[in-house]
Coordinates of C-alpha atoms and ligand atoms in Angstrom, one line a residue:
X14 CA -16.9 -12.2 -6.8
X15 CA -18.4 -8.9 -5.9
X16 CA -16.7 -5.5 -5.7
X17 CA -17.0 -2.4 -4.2
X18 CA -14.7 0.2 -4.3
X19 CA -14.7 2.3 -1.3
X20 CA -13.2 5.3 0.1
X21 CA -10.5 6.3 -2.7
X22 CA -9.5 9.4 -0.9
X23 CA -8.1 9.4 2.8
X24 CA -10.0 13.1 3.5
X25 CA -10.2 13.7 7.3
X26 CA -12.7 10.7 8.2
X27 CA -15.0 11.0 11.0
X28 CA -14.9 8.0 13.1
X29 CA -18.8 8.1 13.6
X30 CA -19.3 8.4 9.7
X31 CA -16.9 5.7 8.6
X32 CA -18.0 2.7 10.1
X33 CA -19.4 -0.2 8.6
X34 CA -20.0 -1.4 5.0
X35 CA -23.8 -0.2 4.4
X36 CA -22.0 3.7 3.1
X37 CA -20.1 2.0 1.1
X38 CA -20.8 3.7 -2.7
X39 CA -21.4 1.7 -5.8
X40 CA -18.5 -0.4 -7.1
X41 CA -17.0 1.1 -10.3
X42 CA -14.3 -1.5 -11.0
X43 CA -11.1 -1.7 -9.9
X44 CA -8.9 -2.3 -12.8
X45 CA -7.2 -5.4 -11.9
X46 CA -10.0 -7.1 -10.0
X47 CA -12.9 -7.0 -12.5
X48 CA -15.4 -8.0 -10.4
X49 CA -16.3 -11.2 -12.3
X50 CA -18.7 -13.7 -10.5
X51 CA -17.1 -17.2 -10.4
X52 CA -18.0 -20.0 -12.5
X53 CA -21.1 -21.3 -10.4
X54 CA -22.8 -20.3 -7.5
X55 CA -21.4 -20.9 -4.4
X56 CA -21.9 -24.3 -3.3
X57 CA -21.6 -23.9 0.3
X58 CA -23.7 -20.9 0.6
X59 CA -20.8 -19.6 2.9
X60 CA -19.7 -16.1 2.1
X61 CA -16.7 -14.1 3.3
X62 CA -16.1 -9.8 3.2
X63 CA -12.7 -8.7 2.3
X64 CA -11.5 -5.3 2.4
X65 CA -7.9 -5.4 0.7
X66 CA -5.8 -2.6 -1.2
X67 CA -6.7 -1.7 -5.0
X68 CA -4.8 -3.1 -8.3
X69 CA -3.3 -5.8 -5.3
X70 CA -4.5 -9.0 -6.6
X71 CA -4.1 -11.3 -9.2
X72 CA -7.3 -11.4 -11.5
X73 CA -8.1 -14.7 -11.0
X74 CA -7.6 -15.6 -7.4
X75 CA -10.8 -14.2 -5.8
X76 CA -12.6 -16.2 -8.6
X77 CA -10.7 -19.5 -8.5
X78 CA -11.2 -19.5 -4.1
X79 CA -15.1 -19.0 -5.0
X80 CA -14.8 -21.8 -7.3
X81 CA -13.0 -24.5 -5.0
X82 CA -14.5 -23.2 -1.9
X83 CA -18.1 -22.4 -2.8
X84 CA -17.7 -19.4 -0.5
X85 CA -18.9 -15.9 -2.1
X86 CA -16.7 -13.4 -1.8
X87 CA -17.1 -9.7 -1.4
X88 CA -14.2 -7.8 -1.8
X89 CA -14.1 -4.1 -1.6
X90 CA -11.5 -2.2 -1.8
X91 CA -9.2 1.1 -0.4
X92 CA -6.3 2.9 -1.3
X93 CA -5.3 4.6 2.6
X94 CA -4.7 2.7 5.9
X95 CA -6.4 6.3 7.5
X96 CA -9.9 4.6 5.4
X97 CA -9.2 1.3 7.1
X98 CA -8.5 2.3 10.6
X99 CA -11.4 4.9 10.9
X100 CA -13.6 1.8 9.8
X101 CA -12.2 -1.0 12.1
X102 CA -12.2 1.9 15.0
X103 CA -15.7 3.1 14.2
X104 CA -16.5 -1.1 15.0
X105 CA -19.0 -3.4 13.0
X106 CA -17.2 -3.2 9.4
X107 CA -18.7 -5.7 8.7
X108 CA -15.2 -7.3 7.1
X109 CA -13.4 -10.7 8.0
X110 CA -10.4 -10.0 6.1
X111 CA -8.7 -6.6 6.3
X112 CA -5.2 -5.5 5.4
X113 CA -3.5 -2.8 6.9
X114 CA 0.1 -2.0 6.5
X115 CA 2.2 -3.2 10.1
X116 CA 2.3 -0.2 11.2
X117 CA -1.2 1.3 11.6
X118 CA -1.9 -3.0 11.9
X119 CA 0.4 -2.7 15.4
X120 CA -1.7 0.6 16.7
X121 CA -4.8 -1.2 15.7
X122 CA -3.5 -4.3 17.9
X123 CA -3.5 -1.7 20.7
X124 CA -6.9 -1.0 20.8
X125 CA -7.7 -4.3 20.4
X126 CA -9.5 -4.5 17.3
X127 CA -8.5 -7.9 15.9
X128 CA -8.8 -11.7 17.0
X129 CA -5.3 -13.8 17.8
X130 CA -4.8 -16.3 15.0
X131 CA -5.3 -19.7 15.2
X132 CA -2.4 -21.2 13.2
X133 CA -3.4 -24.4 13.4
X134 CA -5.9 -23.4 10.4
X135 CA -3.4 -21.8 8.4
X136 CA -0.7 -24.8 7.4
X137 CA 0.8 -22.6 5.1
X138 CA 2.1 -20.4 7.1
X139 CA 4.9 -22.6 6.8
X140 CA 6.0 -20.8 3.6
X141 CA 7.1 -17.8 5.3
X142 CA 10.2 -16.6 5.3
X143 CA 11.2 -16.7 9.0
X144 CA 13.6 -13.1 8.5
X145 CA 10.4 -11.3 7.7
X146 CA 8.7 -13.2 10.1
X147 CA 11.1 -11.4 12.8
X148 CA 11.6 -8.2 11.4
X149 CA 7.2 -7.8 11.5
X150 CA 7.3 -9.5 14.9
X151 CA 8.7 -5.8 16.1
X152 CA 5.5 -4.8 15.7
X153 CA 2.9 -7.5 15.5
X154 CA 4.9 -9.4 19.0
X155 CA 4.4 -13.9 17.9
X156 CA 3.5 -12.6 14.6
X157 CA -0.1 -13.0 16.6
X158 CA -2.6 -11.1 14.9
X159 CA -1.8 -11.1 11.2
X160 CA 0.2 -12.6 7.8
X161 CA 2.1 -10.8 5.6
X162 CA 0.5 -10.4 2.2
X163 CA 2.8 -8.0 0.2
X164 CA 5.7 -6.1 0.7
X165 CA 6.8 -2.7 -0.9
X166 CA 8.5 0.7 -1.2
X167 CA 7.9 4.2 -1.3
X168 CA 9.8 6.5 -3.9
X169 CA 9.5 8.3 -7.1
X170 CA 7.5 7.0 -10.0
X171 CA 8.6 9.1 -13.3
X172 CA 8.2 9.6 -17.0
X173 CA 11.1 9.1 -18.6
X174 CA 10.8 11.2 -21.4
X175 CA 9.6 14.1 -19.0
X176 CA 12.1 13.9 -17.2
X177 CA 15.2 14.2 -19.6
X178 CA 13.2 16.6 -21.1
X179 CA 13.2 19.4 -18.1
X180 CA 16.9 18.0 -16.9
X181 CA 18.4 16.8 -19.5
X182 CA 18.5 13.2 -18.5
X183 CA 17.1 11.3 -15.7
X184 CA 19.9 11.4 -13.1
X185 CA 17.9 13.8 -10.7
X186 CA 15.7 11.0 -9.8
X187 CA 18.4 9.8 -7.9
X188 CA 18.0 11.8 -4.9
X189 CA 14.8 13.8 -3.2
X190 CA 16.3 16.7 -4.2
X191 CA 13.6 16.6 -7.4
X192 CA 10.7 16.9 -4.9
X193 CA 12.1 18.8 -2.3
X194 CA 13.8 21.5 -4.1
X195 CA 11.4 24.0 -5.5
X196 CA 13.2 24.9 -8.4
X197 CA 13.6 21.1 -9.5
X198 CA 9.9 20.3 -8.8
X199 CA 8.3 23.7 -10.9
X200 CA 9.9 22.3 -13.5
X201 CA 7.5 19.4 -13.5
X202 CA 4.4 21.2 -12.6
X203 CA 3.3 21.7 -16.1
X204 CA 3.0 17.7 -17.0
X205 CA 1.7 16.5 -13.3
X206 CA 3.0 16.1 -10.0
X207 CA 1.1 13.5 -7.8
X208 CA 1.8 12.5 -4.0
X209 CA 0.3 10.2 -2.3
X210 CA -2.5 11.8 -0.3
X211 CA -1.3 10.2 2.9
X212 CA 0.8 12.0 5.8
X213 CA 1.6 8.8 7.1
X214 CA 4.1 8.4 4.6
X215 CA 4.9 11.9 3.2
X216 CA 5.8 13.4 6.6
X217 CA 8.5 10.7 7.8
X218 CA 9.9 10.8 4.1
X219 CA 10.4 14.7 4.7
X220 CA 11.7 14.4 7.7
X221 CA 14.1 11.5 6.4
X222 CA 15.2 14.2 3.4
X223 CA 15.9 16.8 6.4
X224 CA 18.4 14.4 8.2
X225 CA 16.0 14.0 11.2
X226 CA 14.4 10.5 12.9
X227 CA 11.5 10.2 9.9
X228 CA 9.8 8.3 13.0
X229 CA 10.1 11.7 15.0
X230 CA 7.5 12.0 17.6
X231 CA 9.4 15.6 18.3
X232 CA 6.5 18.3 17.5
X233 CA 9.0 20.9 16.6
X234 CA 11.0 18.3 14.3
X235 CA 7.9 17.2 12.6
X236 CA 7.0 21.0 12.0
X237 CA 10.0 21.2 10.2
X238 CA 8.4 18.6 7.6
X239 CA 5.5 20.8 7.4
X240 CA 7.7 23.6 6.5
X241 CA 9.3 21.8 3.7
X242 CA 6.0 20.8 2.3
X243 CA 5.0 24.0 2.4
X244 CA 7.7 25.1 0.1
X245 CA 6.8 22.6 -2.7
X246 CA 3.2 22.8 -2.2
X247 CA 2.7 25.2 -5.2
X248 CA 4.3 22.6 -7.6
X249 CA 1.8 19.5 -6.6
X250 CA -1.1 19.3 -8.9
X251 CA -2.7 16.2 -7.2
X252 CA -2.6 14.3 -4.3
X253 CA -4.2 11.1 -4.5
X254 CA -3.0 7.7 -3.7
X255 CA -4.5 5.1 -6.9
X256 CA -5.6 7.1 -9.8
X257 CA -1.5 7.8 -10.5
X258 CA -1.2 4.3 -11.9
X259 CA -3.7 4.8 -15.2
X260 CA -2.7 8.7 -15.0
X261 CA 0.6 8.2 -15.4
X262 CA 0.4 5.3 -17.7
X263 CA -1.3 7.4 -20.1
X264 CA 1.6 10.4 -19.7
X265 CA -1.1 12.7 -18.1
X266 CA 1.0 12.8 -14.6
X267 CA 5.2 13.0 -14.8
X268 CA 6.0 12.6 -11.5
X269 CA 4.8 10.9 -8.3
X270 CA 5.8 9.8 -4.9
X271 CA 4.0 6.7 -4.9
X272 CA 4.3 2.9 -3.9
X273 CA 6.8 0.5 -6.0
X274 CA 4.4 -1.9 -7.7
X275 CA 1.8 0.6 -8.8
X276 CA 4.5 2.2 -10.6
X277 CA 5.6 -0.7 -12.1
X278 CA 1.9 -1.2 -12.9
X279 CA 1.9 1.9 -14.9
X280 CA 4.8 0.8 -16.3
X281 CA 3.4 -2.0 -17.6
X282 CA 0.0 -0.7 -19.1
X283 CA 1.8 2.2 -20.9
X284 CA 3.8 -0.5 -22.1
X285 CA 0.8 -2.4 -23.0
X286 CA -0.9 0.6 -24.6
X287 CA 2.2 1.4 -26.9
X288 CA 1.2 4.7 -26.4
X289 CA 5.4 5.5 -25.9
X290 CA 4.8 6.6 -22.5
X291 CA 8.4 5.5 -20.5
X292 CA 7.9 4.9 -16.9
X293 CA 10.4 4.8 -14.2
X294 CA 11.0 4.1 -10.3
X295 CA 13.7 5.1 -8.3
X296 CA 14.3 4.6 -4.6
X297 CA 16.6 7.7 -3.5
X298 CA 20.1 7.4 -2.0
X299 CA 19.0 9.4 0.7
X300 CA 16.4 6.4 1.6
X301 CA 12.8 5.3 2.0
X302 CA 10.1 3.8 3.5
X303 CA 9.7 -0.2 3.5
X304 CA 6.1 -1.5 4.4
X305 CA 4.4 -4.9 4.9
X306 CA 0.8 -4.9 4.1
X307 CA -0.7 -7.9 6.5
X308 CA -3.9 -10.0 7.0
X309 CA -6.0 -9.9 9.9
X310 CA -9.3 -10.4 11.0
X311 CA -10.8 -8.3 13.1
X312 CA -12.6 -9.7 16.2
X313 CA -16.3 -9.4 15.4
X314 CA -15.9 -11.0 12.4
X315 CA -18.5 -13.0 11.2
X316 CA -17.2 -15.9 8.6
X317 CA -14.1 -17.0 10.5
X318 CA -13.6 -20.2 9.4
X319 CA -14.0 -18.6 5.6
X320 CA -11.6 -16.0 6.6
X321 CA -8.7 -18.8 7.5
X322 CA -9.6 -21.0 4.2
X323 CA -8.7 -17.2 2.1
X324 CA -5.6 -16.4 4.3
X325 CA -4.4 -20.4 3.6
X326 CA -4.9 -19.9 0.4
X327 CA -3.1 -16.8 -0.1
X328 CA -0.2 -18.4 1.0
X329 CA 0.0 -21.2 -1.5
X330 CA 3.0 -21.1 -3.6
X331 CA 1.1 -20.8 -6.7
X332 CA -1.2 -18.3 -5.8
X333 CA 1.2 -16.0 -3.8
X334 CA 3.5 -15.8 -7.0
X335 CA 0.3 -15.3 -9.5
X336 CA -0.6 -12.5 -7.3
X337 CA 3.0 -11.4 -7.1
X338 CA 3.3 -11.6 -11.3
X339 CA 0.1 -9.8 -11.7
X340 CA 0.7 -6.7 -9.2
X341 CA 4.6 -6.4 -9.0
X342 CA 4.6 -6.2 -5.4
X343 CA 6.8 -9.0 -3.5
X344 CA 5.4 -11.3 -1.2
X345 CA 7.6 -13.0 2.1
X346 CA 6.4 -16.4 0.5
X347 CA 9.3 -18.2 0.4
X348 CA 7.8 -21.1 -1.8
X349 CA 6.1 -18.4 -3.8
X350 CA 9.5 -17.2 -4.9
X351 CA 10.9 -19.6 -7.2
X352 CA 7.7 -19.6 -9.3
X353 CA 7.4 -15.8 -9.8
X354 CA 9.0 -14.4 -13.2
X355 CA 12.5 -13.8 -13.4
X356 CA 11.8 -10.8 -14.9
X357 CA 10.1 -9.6 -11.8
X358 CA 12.4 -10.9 -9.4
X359 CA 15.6 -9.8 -11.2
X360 CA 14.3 -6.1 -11.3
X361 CA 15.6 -4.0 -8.9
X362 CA 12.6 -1.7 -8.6
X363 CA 10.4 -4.3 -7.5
X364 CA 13.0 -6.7 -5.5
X365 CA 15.6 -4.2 -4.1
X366 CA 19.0 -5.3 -4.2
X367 CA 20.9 -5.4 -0.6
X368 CA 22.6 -2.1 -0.8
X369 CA 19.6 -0.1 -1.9
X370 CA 17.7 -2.5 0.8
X371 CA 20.1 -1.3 3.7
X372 CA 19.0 2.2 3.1
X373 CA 15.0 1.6 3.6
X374 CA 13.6 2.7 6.9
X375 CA 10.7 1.0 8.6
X376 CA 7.5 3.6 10.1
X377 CA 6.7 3.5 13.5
X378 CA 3.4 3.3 15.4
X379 CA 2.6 6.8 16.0
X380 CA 0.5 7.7 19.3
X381 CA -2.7 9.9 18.7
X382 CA -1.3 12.9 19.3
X383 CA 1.4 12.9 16.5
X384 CA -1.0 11.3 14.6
X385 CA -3.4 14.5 15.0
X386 CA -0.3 16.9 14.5
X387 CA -0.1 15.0 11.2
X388 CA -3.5 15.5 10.1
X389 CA -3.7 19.0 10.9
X390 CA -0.4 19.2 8.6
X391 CA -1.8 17.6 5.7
X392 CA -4.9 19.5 6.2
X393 CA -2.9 22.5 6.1
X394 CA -1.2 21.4 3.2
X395 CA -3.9 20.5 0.8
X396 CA -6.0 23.8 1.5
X397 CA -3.3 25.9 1.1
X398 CA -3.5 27.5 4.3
Ligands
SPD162 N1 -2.2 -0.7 -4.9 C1 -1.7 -1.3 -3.8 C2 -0.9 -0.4 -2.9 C3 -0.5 -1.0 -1.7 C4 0.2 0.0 -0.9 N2 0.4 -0.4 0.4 C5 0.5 0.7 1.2 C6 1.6 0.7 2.1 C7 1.6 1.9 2.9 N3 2.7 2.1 3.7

């Protein structure tokens, strides 16, 4: 397998200097993919580009489909949907396999940017879990342009320790209050406050903390997000949505709003590294974002055929639930589900119970010009102006 890592900051992105794979910088490893060629050279000569999320697959799957396919793989890899979209906008990516979260997948539907699938190639779909299925179907209509790969939160990623420390215990990561209110969030400033450099996410959950639609297309409403921020913005030390997994594993960020399994990741290495670094993940009672990453290939793909053998192969059992085990993120495999760990299925942060479950809200596909209000926000807000 080759890997590239690409684009680890969402920046404002110029459609006309995103496009295609040839900027793409040097690879410099992506921790859980370690860019390992399989066993062999490829037999059939095929090959087949993926562009997929970092620390999101299991460390041997890329290597094992090179193996039994004798297709090379390139996979590549981003950590903000704004990277993807300005890439499959901007034409020619030069991928077969991209994964977008439904949302900015259903406005990329729009303007036409992938092929239908062919289902007959993909046998496994049968795994799916037909609920999912549905609920995705809101925004992908036939579940006609892409499969779901994982599925995930949004909340707060914490150091325990930390935590008790400045509160006392950790019963204010409960509620939003610790990143919304000033006075809870300076209290973290010192040991590192992270959010996720994306205003696709950060804006709705404001707006959700305010009590207002988070999928407001309202200008004035979403202003009022952009106020909030404002109020917080001194606290934030970073925004950046992938380095927070080894940061915070090694205790060197405290808090962040960040995605469930790459929590749980952190989790896990600090665990690994006995370094005594305690990490936690809560998903507030006021509520948060739910998100399905999906599959799709975008029309002017070149290796189609290799692009259905990967996306079958995803959605084996075994391989769904190895990926699952390795990143902490769910799948909607139902197969897959009986052969991931207990551990990982019984814990609550990675599998939300129903109650917590009921109080998760989906995002919208946002028309441009919210999406440029947005941009000018979070421009706003990371340059202090
Ligand atoms: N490291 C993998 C992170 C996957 C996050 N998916 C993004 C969902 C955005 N709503």
């Amino acid at each position: 397998m080759k890997l590239r890592v690409l684009g680890l900051s969402i920046a404002v992105c110029l459609l006309a200097a995103c496009g295609g794979k040839s900027d793409a910088p040097a690879a410099t490893g992506d921790a859980k993919a370690t860019g390992d060629k399989a066993g062999g050279e490829a037999k059939s000569g095929g090959e087949l580009n993926v562009y997929n999320w970092s620390d999101y697959i299991a460390e041997n799957t890329v290597p094992d489909f090179e193996k039994k396919s004798g297709v090379k793989v390139t996979y590549d890899v981003f950590d903000s949907n704004e990277m993807v979209e300005s890439k499959l906008l901007a034409g020619a990516s030069g991928y077969d396999i991209v994964v977008p979260t439904l949302n900015f997948l259903g406005r990329q539907i729009q303007a036409g940017v992938f092929q239908p699938l062919d289902k007959s190639k993909i046998p496994n779909l049968a795994n799916l879990d037909p609920d999912m299925l549905k609920r995705i179907a809101l925004q992908d209509p036939d579940n006609k342009y892409a499969v779901p790969y994982h599925w995930g939160t949004t909340g707060i990623g914490y150091n325990v320790d930390k935590v008790t420390a400045a509160f006392g215990n950790t019963d204010v990561t409960a509620s939003w209050d610790l990143v919304f209110k000033p006075e809870n969030l300076s209290k973290l400033k010192s040991c590192g406050v992270t959010l996720l450099d994306t205003p696709s996410e950060i804006i709705p959950i404001a707006l959700n903390y305010l009590g207002e639609d988070p999928n407001s297309q309202d200008p004035a409403v979403i202003d009022k997000a952009a106020a909030l921020l404002k109020t917080i913005r001194p606290h934030i030390t970073n925004f950046h949505s992938s380095q927070y997994i080894d940061s915070m594993a090694k205790g060197s960020t405290c808090l962040v709003v960040g995605w469930s399994g790459d929590v749980v990741q952190a989790r896990d290495r600090a665990d690994e590294a006995k370094n005594g670094v305690k990490i936690g993940y809560s998903i507030p009672k006021e509520g948060a974002p739910l998100w399905f990453d999906m599959l799709a290939i975008p029309k002017d793909a070149k290796n189609v055929d290799y692009a259905y053998k990967f996306i079958d192969y995803l959605l084996e059992p075994q391989v769904a639930a190895d990926n699952t085990n390795f990143v902490s993120y769910p799948n909607a495999n139902l197969k897959a589900t009986e052969l991931v760990n207990k551990d990982i299925t019984g814990d609550p942060t990675i599998y939300p119970p129903a109650e917590v479950r009921a109080k998760l809200f989906t995002f919208a596909i946002i028309p441009p010009d919210v999406d440029r209000q947005y941009t000018r926000i979070w421009t706003q807000l990371k340059t202090g102006r």
